[in-house]
Short mmCIF file of C-alpha atoms in Angstrom, two decimals:
data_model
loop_
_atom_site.label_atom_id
_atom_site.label_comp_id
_atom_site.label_asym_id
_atom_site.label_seq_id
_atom_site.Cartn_x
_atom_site.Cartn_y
_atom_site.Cartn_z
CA UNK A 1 21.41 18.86 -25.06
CA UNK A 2 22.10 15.38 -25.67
CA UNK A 3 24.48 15.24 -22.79
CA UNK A 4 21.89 16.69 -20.29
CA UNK A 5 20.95 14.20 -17.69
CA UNK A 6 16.59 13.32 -18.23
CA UNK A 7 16.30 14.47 -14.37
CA UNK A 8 18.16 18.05 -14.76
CA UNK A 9 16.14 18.55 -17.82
CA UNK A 10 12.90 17.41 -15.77
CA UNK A 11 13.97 20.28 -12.91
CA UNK A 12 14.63 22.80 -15.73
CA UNK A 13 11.26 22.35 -17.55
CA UNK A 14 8.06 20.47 -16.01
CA UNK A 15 8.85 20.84 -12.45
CA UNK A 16 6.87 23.27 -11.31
CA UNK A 17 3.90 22.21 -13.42
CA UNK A 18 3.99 18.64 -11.88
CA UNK A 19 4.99 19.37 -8.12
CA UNK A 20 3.58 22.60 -7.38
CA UNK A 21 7.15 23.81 -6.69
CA UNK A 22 8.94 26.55 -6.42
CA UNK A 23 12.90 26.48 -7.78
CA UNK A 24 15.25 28.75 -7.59
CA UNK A 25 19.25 29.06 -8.38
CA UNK A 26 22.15 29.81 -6.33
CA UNK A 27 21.79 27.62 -3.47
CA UNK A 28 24.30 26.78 -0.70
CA UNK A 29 22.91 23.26 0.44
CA UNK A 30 24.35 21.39 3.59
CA UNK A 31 23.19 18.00 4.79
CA UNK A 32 22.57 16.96 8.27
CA UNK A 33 22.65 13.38 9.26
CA UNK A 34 20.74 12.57 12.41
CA UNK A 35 19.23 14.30 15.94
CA UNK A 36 22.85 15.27 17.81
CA UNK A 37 23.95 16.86 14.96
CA UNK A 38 21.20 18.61 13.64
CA UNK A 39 19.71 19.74 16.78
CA UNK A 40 22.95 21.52 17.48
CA UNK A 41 22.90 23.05 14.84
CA UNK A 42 19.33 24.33 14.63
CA UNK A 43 19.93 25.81 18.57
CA UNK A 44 22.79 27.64 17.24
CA UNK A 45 20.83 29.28 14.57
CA UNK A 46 18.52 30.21 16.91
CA UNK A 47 21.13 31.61 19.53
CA UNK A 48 22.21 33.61 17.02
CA UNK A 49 19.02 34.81 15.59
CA UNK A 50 18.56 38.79 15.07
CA UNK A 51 15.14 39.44 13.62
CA UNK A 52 13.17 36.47 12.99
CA UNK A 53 12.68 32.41 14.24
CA UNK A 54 9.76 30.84 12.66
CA UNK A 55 9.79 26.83 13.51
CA UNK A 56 7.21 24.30 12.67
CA UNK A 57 7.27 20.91 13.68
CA UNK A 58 4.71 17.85 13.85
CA UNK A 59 6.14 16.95 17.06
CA UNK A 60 7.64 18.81 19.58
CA UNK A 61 8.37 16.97 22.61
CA UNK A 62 8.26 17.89 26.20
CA UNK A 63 11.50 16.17 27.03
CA UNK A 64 15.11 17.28 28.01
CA UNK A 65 15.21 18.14 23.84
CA UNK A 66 12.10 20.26 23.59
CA UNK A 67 13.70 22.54 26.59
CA UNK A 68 16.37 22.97 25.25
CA UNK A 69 14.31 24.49 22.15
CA UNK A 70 12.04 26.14 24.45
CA UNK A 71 14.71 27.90 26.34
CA UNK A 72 16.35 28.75 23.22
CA UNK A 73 13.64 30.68 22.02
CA UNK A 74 12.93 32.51 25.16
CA UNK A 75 16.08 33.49 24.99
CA UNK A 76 16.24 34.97 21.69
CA UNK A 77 12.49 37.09 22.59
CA UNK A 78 14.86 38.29 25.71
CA UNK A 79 16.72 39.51 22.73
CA UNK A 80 13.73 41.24 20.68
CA UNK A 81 13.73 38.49 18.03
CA UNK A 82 10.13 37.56 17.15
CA UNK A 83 9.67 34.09 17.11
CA UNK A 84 6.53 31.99 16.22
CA UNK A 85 6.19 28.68 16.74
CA UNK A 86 3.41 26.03 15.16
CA UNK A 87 2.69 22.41 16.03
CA UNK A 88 0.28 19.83 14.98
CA UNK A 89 -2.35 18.90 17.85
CA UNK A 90 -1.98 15.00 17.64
CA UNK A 91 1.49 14.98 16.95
CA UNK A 92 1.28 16.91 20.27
CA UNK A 93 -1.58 15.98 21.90
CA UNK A 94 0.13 12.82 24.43
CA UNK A 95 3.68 14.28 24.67
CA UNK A 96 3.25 17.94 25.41
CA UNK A 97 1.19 19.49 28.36
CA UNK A 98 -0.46 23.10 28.26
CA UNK A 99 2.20 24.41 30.57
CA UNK A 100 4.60 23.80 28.40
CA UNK A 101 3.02 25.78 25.72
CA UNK A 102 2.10 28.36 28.37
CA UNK A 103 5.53 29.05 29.32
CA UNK A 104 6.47 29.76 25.71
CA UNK A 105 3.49 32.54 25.11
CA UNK A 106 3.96 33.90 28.60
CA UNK A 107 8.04 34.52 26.95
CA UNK A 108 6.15 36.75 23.85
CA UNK A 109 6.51 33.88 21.31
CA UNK A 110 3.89 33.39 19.36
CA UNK A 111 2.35 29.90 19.19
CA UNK A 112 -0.28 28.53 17.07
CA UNK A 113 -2.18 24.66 17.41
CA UNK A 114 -2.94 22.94 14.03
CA UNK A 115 -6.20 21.33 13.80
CA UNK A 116 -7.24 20.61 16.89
CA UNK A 117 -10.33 18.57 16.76
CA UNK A 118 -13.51 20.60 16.13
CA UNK A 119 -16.90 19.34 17.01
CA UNK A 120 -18.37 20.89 13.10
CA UNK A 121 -15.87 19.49 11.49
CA UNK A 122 -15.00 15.41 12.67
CA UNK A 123 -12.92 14.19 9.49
CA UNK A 124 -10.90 17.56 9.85
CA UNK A 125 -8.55 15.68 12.36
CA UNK A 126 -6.92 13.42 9.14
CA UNK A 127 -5.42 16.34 7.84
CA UNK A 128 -2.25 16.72 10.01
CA UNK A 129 0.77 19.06 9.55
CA UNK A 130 3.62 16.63 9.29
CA UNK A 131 6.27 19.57 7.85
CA UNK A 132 9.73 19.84 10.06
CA UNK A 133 10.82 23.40 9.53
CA UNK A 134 13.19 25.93 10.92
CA UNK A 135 13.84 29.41 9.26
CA UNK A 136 15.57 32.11 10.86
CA UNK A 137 16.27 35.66 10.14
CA UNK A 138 15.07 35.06 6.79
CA UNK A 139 18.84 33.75 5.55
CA UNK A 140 18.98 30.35 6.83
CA UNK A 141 16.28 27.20 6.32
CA UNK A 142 16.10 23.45 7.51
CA UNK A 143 13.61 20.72 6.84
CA UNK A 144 14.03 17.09 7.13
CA UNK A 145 12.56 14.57 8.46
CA UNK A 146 13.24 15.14 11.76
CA UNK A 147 10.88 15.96 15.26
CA UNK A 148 11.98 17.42 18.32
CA UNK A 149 12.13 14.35 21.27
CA UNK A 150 14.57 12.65 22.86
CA UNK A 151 13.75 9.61 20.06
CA UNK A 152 16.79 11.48 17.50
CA UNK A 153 18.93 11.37 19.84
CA UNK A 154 19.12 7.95 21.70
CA UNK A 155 21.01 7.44 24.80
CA UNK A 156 24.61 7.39 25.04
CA UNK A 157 25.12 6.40 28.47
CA UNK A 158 22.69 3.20 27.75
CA UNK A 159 24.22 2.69 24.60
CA UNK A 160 20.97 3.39 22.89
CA UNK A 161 21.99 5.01 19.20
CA UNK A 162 19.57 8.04 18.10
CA UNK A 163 16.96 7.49 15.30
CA UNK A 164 18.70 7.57 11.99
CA UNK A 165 17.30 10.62 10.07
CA UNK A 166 18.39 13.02 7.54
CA UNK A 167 17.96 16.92 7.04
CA UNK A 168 19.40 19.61 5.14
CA UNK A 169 20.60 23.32 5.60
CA UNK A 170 19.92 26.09 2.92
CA UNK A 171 21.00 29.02 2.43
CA UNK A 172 20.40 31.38 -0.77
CA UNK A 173 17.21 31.98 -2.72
CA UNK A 174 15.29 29.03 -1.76
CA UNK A 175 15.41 30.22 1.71
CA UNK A 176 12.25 32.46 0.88
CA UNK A 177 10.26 29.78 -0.46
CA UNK A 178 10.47 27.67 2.84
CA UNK A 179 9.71 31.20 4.46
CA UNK A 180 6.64 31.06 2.22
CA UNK A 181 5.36 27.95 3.09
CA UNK A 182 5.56 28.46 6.43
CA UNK A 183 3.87 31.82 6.24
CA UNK A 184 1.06 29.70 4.49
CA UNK A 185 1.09 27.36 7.35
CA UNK A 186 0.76 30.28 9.74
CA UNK A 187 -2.71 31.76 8.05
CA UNK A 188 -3.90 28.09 7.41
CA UNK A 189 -3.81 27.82 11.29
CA UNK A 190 -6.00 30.70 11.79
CA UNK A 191 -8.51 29.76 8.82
CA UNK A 192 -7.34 32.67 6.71
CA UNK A 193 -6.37 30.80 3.66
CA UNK A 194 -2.88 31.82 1.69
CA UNK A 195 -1.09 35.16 2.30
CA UNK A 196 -2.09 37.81 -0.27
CA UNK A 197 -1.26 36.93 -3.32
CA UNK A 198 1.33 40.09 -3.76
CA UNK A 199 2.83 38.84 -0.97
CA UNK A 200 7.00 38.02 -0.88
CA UNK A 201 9.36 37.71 1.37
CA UNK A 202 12.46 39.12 1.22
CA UNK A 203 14.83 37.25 -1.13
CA UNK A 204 18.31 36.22 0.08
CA UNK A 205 21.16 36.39 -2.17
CA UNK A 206 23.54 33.59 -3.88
CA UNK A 207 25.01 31.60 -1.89
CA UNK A 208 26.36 28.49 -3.87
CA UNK A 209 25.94 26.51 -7.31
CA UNK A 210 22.67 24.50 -6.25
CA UNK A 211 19.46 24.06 -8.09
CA UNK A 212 16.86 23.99 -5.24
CA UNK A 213 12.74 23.47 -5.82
CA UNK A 214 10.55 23.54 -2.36
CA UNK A 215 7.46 21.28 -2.69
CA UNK A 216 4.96 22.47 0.50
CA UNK A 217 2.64 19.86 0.10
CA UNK A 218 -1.03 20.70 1.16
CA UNK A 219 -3.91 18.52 1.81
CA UNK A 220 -5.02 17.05 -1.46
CA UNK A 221 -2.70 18.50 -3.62
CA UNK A 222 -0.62 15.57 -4.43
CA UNK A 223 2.55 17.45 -5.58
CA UNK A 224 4.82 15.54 -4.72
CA UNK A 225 3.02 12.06 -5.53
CA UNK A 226 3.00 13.11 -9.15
CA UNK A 227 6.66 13.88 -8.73
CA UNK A 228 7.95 10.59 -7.91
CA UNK A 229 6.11 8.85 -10.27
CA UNK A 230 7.44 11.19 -13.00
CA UNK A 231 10.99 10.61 -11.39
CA UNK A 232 10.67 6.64 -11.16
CA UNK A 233 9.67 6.64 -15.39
CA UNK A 234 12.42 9.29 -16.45
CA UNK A 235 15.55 7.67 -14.32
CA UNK A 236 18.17 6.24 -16.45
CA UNK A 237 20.54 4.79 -14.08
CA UNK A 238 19.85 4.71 -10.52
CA UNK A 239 17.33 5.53 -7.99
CA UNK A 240 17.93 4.46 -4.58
CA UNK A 241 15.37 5.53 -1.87
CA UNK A 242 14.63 5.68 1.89
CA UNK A 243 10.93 5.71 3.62
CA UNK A 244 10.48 5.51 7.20
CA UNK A 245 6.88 4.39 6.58
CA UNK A 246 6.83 2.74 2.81
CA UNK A 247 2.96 1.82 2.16
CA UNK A 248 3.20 2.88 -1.69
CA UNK A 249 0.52 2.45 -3.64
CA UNK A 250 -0.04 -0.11 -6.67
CA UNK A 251 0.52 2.50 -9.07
CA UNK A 252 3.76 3.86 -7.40
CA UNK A 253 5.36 -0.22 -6.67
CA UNK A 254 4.91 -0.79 -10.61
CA UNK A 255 6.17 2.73 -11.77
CA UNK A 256 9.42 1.37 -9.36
CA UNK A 257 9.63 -2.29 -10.93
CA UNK A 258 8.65 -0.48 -14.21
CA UNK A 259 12.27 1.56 -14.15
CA UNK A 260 13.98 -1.72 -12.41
CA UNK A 261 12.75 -3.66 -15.12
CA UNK A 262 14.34 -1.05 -17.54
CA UNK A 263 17.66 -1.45 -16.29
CA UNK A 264 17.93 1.29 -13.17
CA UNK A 265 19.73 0.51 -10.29
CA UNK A 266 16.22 0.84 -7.89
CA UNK A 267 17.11 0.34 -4.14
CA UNK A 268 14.72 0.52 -0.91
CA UNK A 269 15.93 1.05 2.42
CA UNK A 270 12.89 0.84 5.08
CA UNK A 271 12.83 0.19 8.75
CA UNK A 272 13.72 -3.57 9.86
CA UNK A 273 11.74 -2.76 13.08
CA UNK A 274 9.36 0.01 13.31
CA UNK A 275 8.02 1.93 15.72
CA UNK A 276 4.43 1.48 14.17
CA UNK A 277 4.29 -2.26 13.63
CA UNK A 278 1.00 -2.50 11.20
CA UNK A 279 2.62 0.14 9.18
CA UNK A 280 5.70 -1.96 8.98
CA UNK A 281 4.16 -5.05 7.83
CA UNK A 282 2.15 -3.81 5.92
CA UNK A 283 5.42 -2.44 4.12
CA UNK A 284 6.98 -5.77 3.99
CA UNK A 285 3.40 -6.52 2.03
CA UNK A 286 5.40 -4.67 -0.56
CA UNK A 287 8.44 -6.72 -1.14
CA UNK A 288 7.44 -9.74 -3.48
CA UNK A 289 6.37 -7.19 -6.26
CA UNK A 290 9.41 -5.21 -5.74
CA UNK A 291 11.50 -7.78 -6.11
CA UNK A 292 10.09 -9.78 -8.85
CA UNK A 293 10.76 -6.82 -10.62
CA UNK A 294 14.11 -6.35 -9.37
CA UNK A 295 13.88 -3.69 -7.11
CA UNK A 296 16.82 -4.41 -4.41
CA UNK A 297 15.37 -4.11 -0.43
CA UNK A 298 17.00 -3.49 2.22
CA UNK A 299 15.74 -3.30 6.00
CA UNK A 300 17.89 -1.22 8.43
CA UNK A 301 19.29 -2.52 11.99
CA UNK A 302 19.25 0.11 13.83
CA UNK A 303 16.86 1.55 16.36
CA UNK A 304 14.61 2.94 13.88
CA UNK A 305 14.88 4.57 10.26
CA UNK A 306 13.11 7.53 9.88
CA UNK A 307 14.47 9.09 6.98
CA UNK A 308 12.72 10.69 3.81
CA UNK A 309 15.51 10.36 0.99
CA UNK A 310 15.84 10.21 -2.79
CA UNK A 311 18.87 10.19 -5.05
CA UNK A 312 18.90 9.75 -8.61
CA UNK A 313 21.70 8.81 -11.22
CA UNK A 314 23.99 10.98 -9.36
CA UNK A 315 22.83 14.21 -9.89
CA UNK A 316 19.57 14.80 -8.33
CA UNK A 317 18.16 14.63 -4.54
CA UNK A 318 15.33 14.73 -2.27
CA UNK A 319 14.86 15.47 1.86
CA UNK A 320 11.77 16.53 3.54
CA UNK A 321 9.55 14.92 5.53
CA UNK A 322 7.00 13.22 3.18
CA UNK A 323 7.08 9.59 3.51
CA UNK A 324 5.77 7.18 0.44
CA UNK A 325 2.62 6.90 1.57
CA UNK A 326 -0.79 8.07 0.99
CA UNK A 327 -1.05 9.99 4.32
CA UNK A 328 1.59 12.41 3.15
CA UNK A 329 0.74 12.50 -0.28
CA UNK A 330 -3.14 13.24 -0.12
CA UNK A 331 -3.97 14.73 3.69
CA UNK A 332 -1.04 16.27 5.22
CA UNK A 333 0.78 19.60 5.17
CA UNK A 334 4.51 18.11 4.57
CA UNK A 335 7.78 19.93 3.17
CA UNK A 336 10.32 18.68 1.07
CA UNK A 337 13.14 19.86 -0.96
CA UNK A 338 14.49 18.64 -4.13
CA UNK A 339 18.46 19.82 -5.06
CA UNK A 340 20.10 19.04 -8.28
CA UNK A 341 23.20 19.45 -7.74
CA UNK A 342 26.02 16.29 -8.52
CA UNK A 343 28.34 16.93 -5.61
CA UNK A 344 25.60 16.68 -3.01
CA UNK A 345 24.05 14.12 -4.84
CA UNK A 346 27.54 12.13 -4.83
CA UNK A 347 27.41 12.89 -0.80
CA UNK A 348 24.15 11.42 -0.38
CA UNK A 349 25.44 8.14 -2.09
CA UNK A 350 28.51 7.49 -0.11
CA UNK A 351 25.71 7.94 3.19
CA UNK A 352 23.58 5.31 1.55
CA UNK A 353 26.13 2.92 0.47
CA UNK A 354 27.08 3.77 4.23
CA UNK A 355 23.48 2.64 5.64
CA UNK A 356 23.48 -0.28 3.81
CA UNK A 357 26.64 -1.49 5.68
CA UNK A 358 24.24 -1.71 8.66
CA UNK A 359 21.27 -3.45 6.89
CA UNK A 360 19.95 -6.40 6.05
CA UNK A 361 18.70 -7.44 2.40
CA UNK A 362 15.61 -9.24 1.17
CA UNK A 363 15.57 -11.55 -1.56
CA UNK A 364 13.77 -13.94 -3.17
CA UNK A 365 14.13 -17.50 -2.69
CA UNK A 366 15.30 -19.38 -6.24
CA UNK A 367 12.16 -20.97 -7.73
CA UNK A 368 10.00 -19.96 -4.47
CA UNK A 369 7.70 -16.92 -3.91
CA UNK A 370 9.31 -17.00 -0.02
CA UNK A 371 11.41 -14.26 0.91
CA UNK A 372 14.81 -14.89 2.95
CA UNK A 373 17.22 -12.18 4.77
CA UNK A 374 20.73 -11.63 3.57
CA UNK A 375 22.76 -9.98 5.67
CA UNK A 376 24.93 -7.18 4.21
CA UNK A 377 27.10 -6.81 7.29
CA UNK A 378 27.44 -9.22 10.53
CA UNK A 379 26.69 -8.20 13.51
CA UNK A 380 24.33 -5.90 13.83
CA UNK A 381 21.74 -6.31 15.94
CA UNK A 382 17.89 -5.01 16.41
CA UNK A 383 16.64 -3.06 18.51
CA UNK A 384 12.82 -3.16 19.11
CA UNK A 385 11.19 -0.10 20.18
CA UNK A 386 7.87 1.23 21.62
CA UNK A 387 5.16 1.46 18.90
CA UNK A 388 3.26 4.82 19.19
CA UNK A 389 0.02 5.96 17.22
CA UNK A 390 1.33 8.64 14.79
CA UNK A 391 1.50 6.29 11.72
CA UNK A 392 -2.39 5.28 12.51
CA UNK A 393 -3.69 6.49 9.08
CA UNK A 394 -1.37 5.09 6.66
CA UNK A 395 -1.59 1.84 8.28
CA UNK A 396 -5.38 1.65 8.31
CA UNK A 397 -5.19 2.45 4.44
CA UNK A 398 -2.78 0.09 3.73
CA UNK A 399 -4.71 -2.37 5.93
CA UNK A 400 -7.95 -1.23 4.16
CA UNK A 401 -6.18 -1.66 0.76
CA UNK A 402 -5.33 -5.36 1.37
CA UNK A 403 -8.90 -6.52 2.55
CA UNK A 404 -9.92 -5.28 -0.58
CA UNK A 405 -8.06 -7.01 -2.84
CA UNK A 406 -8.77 -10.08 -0.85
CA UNK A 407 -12.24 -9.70 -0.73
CA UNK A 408 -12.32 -8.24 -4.77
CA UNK A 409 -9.92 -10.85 -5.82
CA UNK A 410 -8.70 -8.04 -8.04
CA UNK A 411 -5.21 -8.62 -7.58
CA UNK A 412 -3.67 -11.67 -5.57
CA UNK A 413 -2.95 -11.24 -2.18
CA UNK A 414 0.69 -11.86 -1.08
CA UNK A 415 2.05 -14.35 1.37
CA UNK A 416 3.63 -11.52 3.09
CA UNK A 417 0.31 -9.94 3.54
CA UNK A 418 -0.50 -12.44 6.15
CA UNK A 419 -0.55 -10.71 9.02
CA UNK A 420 -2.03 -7.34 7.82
CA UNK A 421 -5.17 -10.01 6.60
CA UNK A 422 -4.60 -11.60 10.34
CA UNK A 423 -5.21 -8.10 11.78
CA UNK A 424 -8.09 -7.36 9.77
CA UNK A 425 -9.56 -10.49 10.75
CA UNK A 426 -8.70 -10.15 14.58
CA UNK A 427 -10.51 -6.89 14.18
CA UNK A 428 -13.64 -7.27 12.64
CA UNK A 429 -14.15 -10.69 15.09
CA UNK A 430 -13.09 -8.28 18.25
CA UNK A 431 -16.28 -6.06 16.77
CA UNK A 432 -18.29 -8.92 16.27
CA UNK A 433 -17.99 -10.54 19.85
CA UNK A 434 -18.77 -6.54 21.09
CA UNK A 435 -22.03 -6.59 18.86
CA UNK A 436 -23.14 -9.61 20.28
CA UNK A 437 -22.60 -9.40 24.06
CA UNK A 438 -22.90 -5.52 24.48
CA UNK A 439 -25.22 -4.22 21.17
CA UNK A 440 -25.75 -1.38 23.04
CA UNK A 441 -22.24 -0.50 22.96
CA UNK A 442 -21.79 -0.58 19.31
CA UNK A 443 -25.56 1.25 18.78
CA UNK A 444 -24.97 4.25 20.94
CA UNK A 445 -21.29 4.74 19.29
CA UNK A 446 -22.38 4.51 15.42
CA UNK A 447 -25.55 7.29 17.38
CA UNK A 448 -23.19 9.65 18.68
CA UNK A 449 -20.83 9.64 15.58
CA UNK A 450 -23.72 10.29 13.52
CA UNK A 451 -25.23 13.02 15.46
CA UNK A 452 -21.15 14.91 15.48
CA UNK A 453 -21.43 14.59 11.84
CA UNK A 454 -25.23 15.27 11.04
CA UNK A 455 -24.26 18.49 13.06
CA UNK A 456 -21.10 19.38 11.65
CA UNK A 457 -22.83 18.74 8.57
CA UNK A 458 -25.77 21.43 9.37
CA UNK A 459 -23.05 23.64 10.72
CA UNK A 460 -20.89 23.62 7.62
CA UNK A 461 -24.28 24.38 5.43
CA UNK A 462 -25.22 27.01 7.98
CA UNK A 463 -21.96 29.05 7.57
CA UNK A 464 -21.90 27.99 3.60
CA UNK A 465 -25.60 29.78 3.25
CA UNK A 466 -24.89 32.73 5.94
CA UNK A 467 -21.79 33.67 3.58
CA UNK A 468 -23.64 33.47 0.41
CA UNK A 469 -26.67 35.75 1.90
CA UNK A 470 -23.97 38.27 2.84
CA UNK A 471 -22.18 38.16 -0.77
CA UNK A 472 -25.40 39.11 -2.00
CA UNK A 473 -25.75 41.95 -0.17
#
């Protein structure tokens, strides 16, 4: 025992108990780096699909990508392969039109809408299903961190490089446990709750040597969240991460400068541009605690980073699409998969050490609380791109978490929380100068969103006490 790494003793034991997971042995485990290759891939599983395609993705795009996906799986219903297809409404809502959709039910496969808003029911819209999933025929699964849009894979002919992303392919066991969660994703949609609970699918045999637990995180269930903290205090050697959207909270930044101040290797690799700007500054808002405790960041050069990725002391690994913040953690349906297995875990090293090569690294000034870039290799260059809304949430709580520690004076307020505090401030004077010129304007919206929730509110109680009579009975 004494030789057993604290991680593979952590998967063996506790796992399940802290992440909500389900592990299983036996795995085959491939890993896919980025859109051209793992698009290709996921269209040839579905060309060759026999039985079953079940894909569920927060965005699927209405581009020369999502066609291709959309012809795809007409293709395979030509071929009497039942396919069902879920995606979330606001990952949706501005990139996909209804005939889109249309053409896909009028083909036999079966679509479903996450949460679309409901008038008895406002807040319901900051739960969003953020999970990237593919199963097919019930012997092959793929989750990342990946969307379907044009975004993951760039444009050659313009020289534009594809987002940089990461997912994996499984085959064995585990395959039935993504099946699950998607199944649970399915009845969630149509307000059924959970399969039954005797409920299986059909397991797959062996494949390969890998250990593989499937976190489906739910709304509120925090799985994973407990997870990495439990990771970041039981590491012994190294734990080197990527986050497309890193606003941690305080308890996760000290568990990580906790374990760097212990002696582990702790790296960050985040965005050096992203396509959310608050949430990226509000990231940077991060660094001087990090590296005080000598946490090593690094911000990538590239188009953008939008990879979800963990390895730790060579042995264990994490891919989904849950990104470290508290959007994913607490409100949305995400999917990741953990895989302890060494050689993969010594693959996903030699891609980090790789992405590194392209990055940039922040350090402290000596004997200043100023940051300063240090370039890990010349001449790369950043590319800005368009900033769209899907990262709205975690930004606002980030941005909500800084005003209160400036207004609380709880905690002091970093320099390189400047412009998060210069956004909140823009804000609430934008809302004053509205209150004072047009009062009207901010009395009849505060009206009408109390009315939508004074009704939903009624509604919910309505349905609550309707059930109740009928229990009785």
């Amino acid at each position: 025992m004494d030789n057993i790494d604290p991680l593979e003793a952590l998967d063996s034991r506790a796992f399940s108990r802290v992440a909500d997971a389900q592990r299983s042995s036996g795995n085959h485990v491939r890993i896919l780096r980025d859109g051209p290759e793992t698009f290709a891939v996921w269209l040839q599983a579905i060309d060759r699909a026999s039985a079953t395609v079940h894909l569920e993705n927060y965005i699927i795009q209405e581009d020369e990508i999502g066609a291709a996906f959309c012809a795809a799986l007409i293709n395979a219903r030509k071929r009497g392969v039942a396919c069902k297809l879920i995606y979330d409404w606001l990952g949706c809502v501005a990139r996909t039109s209804r005939r889109f959709w249309n053409q896909l039910s009028d083909a036999g496969v079966e679509v479903r809408q996450y949460n679309p808003p409901r008038f008895a029911n406002p807040l319901r819209l900051i739960s969003r299903d953020h999970r990237k999933v593919l199963c097919v025929d019930g012997t092959v699964a793929f989750t990342g961190g990946l969307c379907i849009g044009h975004d993951w894979v760039g444009n050659p002919a313009r020289g534009v490089p594809p987002w940089r992303d990461t997912a994996v392919e499984i085959h064995g066991p585990a395959v039935a446990d993504v099946e699950a969660a998607f199944w649970d994703s399915w009845e969630a949609v149509r307000g059924l709750g959970p399969p039954p609970s005797g409920w299986q699918p059909e397991i797959a045999l062996p494949a390969g040597d890998s250990d593989v637990s499937v976190i489906a995180g739910r709304p509120e269930a925090m799985g994973l969240y407990r997870l990495e903290q439990l990771v970041a205090e039981v590491v012994e050697r190294s734990l080197w991460l990527t986050d497309g959207y890193f606003v941690a909270t305080t308890g996760y930044v000290r568990a990580l400068g906790g374990a760097a101040r212990a002696g582990v290797d702790v790296r960050l690799l985040v965005p050096g541009s992203s396509n959310w700007p608050l949430v990226g500054a509000l990231s940077k808002s991060a660094y001087r605690p990090l590296l005080q405790a000598g946490v090593r960041v690094f911000e990538w050069n590239g188009p953008m980073l939008h990879a979800k990725t963990a390895v730790a002391d060579g042995c264990w690994t994490r891919i989904g699409s849950s990104n470290s913040n508290l959007a994913s953690w607490v409100s949305n349906r995400e999917l990741d998969v953990t895989i302890m297995d060494r050689e993969l875990a010594g693959q996903m090293e030699k891609i980090y050490l790789a992405d590194l090569q392209g990055s940039t690294e922040i350090v402290l000034r000596k004997g200043r609380g100023e940051t300063k870039t240090v370039p890990v290799s010349p001449g790369h260059q950043v590319s800005l791109v368009r900033p769209k809304a899907g990262r709205l949430l975690s930004g606002m709580i980030g941005l909500g978490s800084t005003l209160v520690a400036l207004l609380s004076q709880r905690r002091h307020v970093q320099p390189t929380e400047a412009l998060v505090i210069w956004t909140g401030g823009a804000v609430l004077v934008f809302l004053a100068l509205i209150a004072f010129f047009f009062p009207h304007v901010i009395a009849w919206t505060i009206a009408l969103i109390a009315l939508w929730s004074g009704i939903g509110l009624f509604m919910k109680a309505w349905r609550l006490w309707s059930s109740a009579g009928t229990t009785d009975k």
